[in-house]
Tab-separated table of C-alpha atoms in Angstrom:
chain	number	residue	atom	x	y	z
A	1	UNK	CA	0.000	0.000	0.000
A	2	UNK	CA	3.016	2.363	0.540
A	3	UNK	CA	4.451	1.848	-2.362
A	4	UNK	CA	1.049	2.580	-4.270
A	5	UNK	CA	0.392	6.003	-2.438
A	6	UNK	CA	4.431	6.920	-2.819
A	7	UNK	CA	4.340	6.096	-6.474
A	8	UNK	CA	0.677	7.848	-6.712
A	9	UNK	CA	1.803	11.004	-5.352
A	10	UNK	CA	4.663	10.966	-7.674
A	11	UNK	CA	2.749	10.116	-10.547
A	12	UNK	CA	-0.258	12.328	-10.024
A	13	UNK	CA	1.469	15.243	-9.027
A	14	UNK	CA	3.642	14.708	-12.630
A	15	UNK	CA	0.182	14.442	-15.023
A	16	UNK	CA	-0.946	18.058	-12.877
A	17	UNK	CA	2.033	19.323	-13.316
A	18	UNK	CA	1.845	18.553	-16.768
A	19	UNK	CA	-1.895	19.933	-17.459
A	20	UNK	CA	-0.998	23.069	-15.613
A	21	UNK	CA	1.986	23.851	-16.908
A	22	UNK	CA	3.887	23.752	-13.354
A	23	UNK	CA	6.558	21.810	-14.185
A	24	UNK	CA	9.563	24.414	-12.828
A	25	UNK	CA	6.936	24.167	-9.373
A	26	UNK	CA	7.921	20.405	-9.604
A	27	UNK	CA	11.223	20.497	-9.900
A	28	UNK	CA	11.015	23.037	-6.923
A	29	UNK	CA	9.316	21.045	-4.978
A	30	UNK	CA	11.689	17.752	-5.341
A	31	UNK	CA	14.515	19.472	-3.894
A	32	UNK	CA	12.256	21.364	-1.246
A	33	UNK	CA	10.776	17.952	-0.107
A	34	UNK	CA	14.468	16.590	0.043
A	35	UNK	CA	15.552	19.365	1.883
A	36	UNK	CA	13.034	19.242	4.222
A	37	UNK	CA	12.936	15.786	4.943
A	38	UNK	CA	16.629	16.582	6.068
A	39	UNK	CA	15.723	19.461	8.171
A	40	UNK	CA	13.427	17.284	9.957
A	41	UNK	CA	15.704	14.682	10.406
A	42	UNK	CA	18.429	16.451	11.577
A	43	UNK	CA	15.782	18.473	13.955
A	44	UNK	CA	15.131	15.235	15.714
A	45	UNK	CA	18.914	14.496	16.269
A	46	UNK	CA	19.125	16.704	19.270
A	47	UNK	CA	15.925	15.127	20.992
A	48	UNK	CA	17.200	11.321	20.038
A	49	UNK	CA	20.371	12.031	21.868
A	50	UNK	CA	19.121	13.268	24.610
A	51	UNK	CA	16.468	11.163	25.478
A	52	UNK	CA	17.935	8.433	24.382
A	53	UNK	CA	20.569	8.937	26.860
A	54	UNK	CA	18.564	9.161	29.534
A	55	UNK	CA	16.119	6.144	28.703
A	56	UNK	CA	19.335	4.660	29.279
A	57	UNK	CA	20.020	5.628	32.874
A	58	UNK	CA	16.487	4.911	33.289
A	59	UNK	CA	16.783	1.458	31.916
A	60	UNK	CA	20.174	0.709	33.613
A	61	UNK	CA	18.419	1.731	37.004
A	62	UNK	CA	15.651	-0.891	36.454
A	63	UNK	CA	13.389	1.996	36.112
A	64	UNK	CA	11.970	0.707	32.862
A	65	UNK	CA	11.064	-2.677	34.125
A	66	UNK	CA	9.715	-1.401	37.313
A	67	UNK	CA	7.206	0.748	35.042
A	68	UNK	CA	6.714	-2.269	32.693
A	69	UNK	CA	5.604	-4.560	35.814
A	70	UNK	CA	3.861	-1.555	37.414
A	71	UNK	CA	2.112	-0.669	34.728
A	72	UNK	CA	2.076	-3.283	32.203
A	73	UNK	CA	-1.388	-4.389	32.743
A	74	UNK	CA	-2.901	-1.371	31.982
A	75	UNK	CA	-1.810	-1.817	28.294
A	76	UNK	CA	-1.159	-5.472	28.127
A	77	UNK	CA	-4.220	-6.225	26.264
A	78	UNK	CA	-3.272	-3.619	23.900
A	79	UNK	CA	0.343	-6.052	23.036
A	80	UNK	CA	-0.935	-9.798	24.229
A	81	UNK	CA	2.424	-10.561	22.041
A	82	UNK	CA	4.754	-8.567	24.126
A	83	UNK	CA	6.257	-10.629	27.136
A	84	UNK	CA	5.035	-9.512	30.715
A	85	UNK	CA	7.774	-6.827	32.247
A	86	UNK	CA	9.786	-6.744	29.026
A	87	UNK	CA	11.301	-2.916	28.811
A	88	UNK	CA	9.736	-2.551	25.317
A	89	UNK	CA	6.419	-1.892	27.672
A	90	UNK	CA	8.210	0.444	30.000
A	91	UNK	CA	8.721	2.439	26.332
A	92	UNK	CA	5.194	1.826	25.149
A	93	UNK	CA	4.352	3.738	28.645
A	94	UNK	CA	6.604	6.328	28.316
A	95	UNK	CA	5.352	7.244	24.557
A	96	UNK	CA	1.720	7.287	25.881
A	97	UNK	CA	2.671	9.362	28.657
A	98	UNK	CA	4.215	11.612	26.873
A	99	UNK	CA	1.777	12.219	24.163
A	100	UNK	CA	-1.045	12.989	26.466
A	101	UNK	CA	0.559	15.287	27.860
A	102	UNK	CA	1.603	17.242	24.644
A	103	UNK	CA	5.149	16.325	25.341
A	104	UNK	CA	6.068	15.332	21.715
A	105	UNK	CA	9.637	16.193	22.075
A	106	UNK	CA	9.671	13.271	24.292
A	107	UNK	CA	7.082	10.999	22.763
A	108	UNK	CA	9.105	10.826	19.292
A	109	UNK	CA	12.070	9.199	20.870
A	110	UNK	CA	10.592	7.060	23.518
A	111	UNK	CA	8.002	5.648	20.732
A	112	UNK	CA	11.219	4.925	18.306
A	113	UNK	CA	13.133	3.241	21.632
A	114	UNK	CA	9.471	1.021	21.931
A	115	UNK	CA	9.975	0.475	18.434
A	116	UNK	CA	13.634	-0.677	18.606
A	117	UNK	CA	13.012	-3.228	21.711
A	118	UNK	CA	9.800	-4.615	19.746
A	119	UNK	CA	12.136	-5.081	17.132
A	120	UNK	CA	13.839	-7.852	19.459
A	121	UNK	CA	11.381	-9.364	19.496
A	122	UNK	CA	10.418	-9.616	15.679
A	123	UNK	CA	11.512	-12.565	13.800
A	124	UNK	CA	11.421	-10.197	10.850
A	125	UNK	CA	13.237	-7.830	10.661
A	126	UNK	CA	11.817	-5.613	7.715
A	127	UNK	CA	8.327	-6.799	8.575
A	128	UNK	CA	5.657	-5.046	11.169
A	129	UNK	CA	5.056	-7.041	13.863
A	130	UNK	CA	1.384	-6.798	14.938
A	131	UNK	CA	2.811	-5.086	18.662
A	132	UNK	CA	4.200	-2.277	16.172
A	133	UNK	CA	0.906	-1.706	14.412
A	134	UNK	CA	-0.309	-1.324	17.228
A	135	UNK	CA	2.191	1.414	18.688
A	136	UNK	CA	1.797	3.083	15.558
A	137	UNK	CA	-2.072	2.930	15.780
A	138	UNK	CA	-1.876	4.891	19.208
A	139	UNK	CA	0.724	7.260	17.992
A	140	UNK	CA	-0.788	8.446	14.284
A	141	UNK	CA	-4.089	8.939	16.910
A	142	UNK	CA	-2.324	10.244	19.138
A	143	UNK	CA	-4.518	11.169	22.391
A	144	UNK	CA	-3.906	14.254	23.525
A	145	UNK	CA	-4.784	16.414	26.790
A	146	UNK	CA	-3.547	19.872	26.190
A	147	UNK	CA	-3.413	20.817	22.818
A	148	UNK	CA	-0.748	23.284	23.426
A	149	UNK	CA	0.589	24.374	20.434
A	150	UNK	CA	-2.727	25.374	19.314
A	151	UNK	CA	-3.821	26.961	22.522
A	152	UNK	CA	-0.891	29.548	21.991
A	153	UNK	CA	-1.754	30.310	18.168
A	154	UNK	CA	-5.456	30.390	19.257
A	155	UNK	CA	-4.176	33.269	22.125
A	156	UNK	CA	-1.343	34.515	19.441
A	157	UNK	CA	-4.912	35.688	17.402
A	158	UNK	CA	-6.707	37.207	20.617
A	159	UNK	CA	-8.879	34.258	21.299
A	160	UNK	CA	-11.510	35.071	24.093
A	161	UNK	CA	-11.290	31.385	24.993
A	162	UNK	CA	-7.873	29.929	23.733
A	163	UNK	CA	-8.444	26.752	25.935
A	164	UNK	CA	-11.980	26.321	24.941
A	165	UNK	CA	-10.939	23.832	21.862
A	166	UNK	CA	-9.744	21.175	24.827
A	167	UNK	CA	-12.967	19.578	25.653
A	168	UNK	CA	-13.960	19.255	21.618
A	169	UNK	CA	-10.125	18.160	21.103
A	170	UNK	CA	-10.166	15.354	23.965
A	171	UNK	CA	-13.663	13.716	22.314
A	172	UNK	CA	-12.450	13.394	18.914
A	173	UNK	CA	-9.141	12.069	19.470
A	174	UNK	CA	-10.995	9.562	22.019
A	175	UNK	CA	-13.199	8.794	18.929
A	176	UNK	CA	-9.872	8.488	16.705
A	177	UNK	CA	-7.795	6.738	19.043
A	178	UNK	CA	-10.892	4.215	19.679
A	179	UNK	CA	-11.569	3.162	15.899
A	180	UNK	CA	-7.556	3.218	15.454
A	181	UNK	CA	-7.489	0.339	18.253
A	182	UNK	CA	-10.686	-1.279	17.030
A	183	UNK	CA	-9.285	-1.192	13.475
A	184	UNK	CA	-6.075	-2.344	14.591
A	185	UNK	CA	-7.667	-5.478	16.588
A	186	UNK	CA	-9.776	-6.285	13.410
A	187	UNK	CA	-7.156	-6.519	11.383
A	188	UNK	CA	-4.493	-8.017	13.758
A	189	UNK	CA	-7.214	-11.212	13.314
A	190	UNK	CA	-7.910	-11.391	9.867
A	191	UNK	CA	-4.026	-11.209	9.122
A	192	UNK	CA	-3.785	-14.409	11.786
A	193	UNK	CA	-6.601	-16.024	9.707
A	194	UNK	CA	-5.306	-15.192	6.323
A	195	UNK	CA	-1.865	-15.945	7.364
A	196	UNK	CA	-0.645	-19.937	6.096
A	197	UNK	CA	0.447	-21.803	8.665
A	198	UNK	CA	4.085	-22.193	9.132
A	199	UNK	CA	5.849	-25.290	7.415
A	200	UNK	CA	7.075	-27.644	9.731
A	201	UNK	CA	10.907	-28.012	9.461
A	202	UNK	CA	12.248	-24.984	7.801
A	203	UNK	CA	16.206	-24.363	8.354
A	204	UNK	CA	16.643	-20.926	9.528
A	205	UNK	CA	18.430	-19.486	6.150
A	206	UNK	CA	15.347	-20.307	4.230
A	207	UNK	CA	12.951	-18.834	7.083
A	208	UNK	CA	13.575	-15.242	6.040
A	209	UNK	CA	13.540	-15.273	2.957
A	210	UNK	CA	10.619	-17.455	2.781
A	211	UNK	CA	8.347	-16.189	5.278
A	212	UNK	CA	8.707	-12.345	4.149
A	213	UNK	CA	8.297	-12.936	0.404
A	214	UNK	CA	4.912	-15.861	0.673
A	215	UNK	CA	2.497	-14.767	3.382
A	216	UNK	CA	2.641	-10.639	2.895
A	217	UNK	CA	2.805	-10.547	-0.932
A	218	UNK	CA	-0.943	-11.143	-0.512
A	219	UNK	CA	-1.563	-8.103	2.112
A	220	UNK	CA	-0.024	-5.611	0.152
A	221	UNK	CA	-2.956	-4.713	-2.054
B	1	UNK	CA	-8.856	20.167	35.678
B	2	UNK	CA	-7.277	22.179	32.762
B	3	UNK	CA	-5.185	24.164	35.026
B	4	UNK	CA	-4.097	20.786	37.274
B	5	UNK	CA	-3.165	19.512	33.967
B	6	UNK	CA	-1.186	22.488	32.290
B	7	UNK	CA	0.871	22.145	35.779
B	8	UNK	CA	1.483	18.755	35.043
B	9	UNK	CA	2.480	19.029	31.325
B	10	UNK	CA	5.428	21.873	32.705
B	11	UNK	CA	6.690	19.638	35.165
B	12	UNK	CA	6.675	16.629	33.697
B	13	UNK	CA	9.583	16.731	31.669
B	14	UNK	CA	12.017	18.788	34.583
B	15	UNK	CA	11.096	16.468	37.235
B	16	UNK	CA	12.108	13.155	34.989
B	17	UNK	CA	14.835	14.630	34.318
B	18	UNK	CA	16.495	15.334	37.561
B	19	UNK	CA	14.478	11.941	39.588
B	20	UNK	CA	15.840	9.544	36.420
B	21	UNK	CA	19.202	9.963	37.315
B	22	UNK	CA	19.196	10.528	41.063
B	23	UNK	CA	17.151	7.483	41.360
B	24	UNK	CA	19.899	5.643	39.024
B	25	UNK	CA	22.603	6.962	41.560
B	26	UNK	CA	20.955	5.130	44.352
B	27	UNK	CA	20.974	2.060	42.636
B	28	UNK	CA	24.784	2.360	42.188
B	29	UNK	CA	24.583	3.389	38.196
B	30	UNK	CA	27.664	4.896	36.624
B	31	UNK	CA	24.608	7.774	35.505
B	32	UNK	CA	26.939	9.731	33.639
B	33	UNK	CA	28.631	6.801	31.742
B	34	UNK	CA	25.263	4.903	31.303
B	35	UNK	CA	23.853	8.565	29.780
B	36	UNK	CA	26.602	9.242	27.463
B	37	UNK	CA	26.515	5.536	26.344
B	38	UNK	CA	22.962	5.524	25.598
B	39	UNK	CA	23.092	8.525	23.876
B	40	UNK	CA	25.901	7.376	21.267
B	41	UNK	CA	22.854	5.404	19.952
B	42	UNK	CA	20.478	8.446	19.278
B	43	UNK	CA	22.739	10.061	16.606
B	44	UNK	CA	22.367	6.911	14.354
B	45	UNK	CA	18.917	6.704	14.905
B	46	UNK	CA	17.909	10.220	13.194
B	47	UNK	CA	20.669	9.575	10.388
B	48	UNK	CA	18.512	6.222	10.077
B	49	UNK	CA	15.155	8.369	9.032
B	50	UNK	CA	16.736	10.645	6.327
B	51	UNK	CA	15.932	8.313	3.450
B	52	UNK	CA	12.791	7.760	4.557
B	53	UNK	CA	11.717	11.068	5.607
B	54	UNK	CA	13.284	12.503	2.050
B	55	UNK	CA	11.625	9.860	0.357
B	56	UNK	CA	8.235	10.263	1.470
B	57	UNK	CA	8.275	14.279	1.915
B	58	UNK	CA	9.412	14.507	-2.126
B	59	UNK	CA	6.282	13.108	-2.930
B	60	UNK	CA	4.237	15.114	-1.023
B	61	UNK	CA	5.365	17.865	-1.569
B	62	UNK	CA	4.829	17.343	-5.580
B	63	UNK	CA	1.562	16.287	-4.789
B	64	UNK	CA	1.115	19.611	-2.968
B	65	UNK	CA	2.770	21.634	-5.890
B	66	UNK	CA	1.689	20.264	-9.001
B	67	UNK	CA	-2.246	21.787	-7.743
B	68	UNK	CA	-3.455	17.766	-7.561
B	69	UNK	CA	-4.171	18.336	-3.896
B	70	UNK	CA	-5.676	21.670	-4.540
B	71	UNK	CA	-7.631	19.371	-7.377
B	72	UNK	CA	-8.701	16.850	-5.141
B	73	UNK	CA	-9.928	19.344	-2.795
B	74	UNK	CA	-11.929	21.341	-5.229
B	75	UNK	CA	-13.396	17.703	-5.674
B	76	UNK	CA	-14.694	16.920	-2.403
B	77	UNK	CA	-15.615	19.919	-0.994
B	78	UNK	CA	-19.076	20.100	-2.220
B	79	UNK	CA	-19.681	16.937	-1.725
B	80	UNK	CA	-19.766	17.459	2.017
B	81	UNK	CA	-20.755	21.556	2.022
B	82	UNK	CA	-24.661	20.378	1.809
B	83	UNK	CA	-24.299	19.073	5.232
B	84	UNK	CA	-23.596	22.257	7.211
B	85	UNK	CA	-20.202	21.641	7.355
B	86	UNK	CA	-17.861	24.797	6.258
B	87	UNK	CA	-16.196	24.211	2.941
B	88	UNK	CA	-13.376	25.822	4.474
B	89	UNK	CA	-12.069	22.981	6.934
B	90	UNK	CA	-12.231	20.141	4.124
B	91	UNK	CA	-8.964	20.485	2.672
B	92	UNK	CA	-7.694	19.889	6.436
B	93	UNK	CA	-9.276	16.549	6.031
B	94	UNK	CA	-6.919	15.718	3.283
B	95	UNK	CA	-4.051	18.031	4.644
B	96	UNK	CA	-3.599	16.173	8.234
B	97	UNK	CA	-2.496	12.956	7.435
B	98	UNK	CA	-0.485	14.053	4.862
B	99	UNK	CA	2.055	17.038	6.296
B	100	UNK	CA	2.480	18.576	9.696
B	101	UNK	CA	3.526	21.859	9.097
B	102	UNK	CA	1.568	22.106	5.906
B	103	UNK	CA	-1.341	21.226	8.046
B	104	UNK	CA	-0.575	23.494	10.943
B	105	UNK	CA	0.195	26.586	8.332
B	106	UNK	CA	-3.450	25.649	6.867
B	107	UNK	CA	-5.609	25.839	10.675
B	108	UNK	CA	-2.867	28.902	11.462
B	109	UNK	CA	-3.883	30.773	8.162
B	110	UNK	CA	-8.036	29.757	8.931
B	111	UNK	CA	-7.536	31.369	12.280
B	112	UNK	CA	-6.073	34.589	11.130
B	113	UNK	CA	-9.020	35.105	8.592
B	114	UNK	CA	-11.764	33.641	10.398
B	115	UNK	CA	-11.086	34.284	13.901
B	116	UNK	CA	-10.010	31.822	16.456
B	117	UNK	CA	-13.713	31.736	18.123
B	118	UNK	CA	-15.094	31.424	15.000
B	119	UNK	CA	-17.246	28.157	14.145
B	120	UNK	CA	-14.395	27.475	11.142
B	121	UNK	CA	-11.394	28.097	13.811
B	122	UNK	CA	-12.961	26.326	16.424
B	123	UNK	CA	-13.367	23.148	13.910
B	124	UNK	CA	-9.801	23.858	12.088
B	125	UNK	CA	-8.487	23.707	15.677
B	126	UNK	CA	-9.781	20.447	16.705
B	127	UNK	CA	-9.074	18.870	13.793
B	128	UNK	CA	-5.663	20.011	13.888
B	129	UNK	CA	-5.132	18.833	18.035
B	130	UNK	CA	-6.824	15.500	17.876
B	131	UNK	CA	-4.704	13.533	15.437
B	132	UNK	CA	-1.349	13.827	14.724
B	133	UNK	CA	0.435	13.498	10.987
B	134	UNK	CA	-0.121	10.048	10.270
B	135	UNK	CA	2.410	9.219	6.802
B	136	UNK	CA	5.240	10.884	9.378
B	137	UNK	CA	4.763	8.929	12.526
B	138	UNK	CA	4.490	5.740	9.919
B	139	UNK	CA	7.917	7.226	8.383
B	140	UNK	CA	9.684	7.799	11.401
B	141	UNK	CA	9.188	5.220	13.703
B	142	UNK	CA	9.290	2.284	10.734
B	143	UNK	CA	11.631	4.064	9.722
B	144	UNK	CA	14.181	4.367	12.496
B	145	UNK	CA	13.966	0.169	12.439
B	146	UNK	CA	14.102	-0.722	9.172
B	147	UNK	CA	10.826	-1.742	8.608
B	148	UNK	CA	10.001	-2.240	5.221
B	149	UNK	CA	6.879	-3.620	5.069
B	150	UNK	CA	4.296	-1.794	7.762
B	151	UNK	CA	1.623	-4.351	6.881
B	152	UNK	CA	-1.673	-2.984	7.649
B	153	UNK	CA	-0.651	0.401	9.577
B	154	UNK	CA	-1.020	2.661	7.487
B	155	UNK	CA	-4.541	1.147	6.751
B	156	UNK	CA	-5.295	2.160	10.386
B	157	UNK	CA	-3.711	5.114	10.765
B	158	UNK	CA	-5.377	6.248	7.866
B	159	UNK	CA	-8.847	5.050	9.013
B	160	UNK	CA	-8.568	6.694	12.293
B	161	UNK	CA	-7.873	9.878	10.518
B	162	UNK	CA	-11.544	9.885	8.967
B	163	UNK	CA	-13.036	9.363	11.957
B	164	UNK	CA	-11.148	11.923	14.184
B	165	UNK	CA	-12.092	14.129	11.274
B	166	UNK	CA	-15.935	13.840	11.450
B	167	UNK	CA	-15.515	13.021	14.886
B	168	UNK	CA	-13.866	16.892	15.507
B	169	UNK	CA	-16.549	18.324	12.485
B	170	UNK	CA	-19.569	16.075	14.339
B	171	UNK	CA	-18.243	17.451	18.238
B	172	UNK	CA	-17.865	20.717	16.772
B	173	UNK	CA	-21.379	21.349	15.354
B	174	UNK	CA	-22.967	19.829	18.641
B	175	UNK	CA	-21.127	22.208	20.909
B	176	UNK	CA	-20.457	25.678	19.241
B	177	UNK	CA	-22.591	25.764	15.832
């Protein structure tokens, strides 16, 4: 599906380009997306570093674990795949904490540390496992309690109520997040159910190659 | 309520970072050392997104430039403008999932014209707070692994986006229209 909606863009935006007779805005914008993409890239160095530094301390202090068996029934349902107390939970955590409270300076990283210890666990390695759809589910949601960036452009335009948008704001990313998880869980199961079941003996060489090129040629579409 | 939980949000961040550590220097870590080492990782990590982000922000932003976006929606805006909703908030519908800023520039630019209070700011607000940018969470945090193939994510992602939108329209037109 990626690949459709990359190569769509592309495609699309060449045939308008072409009827409109935009085609120096297209080269423009190539080298503006590129650039950008860097920019944003290189934006989230500073963040990575740092956070990632400290979800260190945190994790070499048992922190993380602490959190994971603290917490980790709060949002096991959410990853029945995800081992009880594993640290990739004490990350999940940290990402949804972070994101409800408007914190996405922090979210970013500790969502992309959840994604590197569910990675771990993925026999995979350049395919989703259904923990990560998941993660990503609750982060393109994204619940949020304080919309702050907004409340400050709403005050920036002499708002007589900047924070009135929170209580509209909090129902319809409760509705989002909700049909993100319900969509999520529907599809975790029909992937389980469309998904052959595994040959017997396979030797371990074979298994990757195998078992990313048969089962998910089909889900692609 | 709101205020408890503006405290919290300025807090948060200053009080992990100062009880993290001192809380790791009870429990006998090295917390410099273990900080630094940690940290070495984070560098890597961002240099790990740049294809992806470059890949995926070319295309949309000849989508954006060629006018097919501004195409699309021309498209779909009167589709929905017979059921109350203002034609103005639409193209957020198609804007959100795609681009951030682009996004963000879009509810900015509604406010200044329309007026923050107004039904159309209220709405472009909403919209804007309750989701976040969908094709760059996908790009970033797949990215920043080496995922190549996301499965049925984007699927969701992209599904939850249509209902947060009517969901913010829907909430919007109960409370303030």
């Amino acid at each position: 599906m990626i690949n459709g909606i990359w190569l769509g863009m592309i495609v699309i935006g060449f045939v308008f380009a072409a009827v409109n007779g935009r085609m120096d805005a297209f080269t423009a914008a190539v080298f503006d997306g590129a650039k950008n993409g860097v920019t944003v890239s290189f934006g989230l160095i500073s963040v990575l570093v740092f956070w990632m530094g400290m979800m260190r301390v945190a994790e070499d202090a048992g922190l993380l674990r602490k959190i994971a068996r603290l917490l980790g029934p709060v949002v096991g349902f959410l990853f029945p795949d995800v081992p009880k107390g594993h640290p990739a939970i004490g990350y999940i955590l940290s990402n949804m904490s972070a994101n409800l409270l408007g914190l996405g300076n922090a979210a970013t990283p500790m969502g992309i540390k959840a994604m590197q210890e569910l990675q771990t666990l993925n026999p995979d390695k350049e395919t989703a496992t259904p923990a990560m759809c998941t993660l990503l589910a609750l982060n393109t949601a994204s619940i949020t309690l304080i919309p702050a960036t907004l409340i400050a452009i709403r005050l920036n335009y002499g708002s007589a109520d900047p924070a009135g948008i929170v209580g509209t704001t909090l129902a319809a990313t409760a509705v989002a997040t909700l049909a993100a998880i319900g969509a999520d869980r529907l599809f975790r199961r029909l992937t389980l159910l469309r998904r052959p079941p595994k040959p017997p003996a396979v030797r371990t060489g074979d298994h990757a190659a195998g078992g990313s090129a048969v089962p998910h040629t089909s889900m692609k579409g | 309520m709101l205020h408890l939980i503006s405290l919290i949000s300025a807090w948060a961040i200053p009080v992990m970072i100062t009880f993290i550590p001192l809380y790791a220097f009870t429990r006998k870590v090295p917390v410099y050392e273990s900080f630094v080492e940690g940290a070495k990782d984070g560098f890597g990590t961002a240099i790990a997104i740049i294809p992806h982000l470059v890949g995926m922000l070319v295309a949309i932003s000849v989508f954006r430039a060629s006018g097919a976006l501004d195409f699309l929606m021309g498209f779909i805006a009167p589709a929905l403008e017979g059921l109350g909703v203002p034609p103005e908030v639409l193209p957020l519908g198609l804007l959100r999932p795609l681009t951030g800023t682009g996004s963000l520039a879009y509810t900015t630019d509604l406010i200044r014209v329309h007026g923050p209070d107004s039904l159309i700011g209220m709405i472009a607000s909403t919209i804007q707070g309750s989701t976040d940018t969908t094709l760059y969470v996908l790009t970033v945090y797949f990215g920043a692994v080496g995922i190549r193939n996301g499965r049925y994510a984007l699927k969701v992602g992209l599904f939850s986006d249509i209902i947060g939108f009517i969901a913010a329209i829907v909430v919007c037109l109960l409370v303030f229209g």
